[in-house]
Coordinates of C-alpha atoms in Angstrom, one line a residue:
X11 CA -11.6 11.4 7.6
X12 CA -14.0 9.0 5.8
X13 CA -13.7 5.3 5.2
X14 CA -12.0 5.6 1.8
X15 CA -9.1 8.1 3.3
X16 CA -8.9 5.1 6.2
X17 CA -8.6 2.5 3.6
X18 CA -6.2 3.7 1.5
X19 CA -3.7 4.2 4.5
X20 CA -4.4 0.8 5.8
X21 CA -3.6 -0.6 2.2
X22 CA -0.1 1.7 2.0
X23 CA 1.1 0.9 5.4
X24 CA 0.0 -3.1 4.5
X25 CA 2.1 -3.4 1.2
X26 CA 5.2 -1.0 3.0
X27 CA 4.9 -4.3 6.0
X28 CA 4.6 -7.2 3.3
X29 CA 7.7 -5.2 1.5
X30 CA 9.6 -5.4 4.5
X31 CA 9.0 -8.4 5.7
X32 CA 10.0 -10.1 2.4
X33 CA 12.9 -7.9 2.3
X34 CA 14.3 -9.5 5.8
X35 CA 13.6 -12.8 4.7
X36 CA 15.5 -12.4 1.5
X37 CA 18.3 -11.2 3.3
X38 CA 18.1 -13.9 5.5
X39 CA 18.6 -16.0 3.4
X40 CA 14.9 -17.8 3.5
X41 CA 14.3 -17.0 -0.2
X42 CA 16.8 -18.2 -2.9
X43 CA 15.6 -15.1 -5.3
X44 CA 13.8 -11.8 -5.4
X45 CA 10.1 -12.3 -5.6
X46 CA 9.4 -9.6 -8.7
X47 CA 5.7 -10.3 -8.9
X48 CA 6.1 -8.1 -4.8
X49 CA 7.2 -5.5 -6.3
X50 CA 4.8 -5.5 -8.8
X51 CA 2.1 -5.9 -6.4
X52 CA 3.2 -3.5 -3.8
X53 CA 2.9 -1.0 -6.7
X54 CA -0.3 -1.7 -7.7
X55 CA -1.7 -1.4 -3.7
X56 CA -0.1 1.1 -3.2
X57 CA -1.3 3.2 -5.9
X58 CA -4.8 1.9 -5.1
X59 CA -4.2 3.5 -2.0
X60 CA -3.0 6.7 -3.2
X61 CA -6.5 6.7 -5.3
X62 CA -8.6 6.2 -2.3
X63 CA -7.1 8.8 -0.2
X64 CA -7.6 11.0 -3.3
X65 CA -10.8 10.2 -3.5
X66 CA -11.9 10.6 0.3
X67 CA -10.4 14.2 0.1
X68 CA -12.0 15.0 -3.0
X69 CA -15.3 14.1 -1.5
X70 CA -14.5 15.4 2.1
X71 CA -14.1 18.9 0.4
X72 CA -17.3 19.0 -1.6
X73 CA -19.7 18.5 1.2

């Protein structure tokens, strides 16, 4: 595993945490509405994530 394989599972378990943990408060009742821009945002990380890992194994198998 090299550092962009690491990464890019730090950055997918990190958004699935955030998610969660936004997803307890809203059922909590400590937000009064659905943060979209979260969503949005988790997305984008997580498919940054899903490039880097990509990547890492793309380079792992040419050497």
């Amino acid at each position: 595993m090299n550092w962009k394989t690491i990464l890019g599972v730090i950055l997918i378990f990190g958004a699935a945490r955030e998610l969660m943990s936004v997803s307890v408060d809203y059922r909590s009742g400590k937000l009064q509405s659905w943060p979209l821009g979260v969503e949005i945002s988790g997305a984008a990380v997580v498919a940054l994530g899903i490039y880097l890992i990509w990547k890492g194994q793309k380079q792992r198998k040419s050497l």
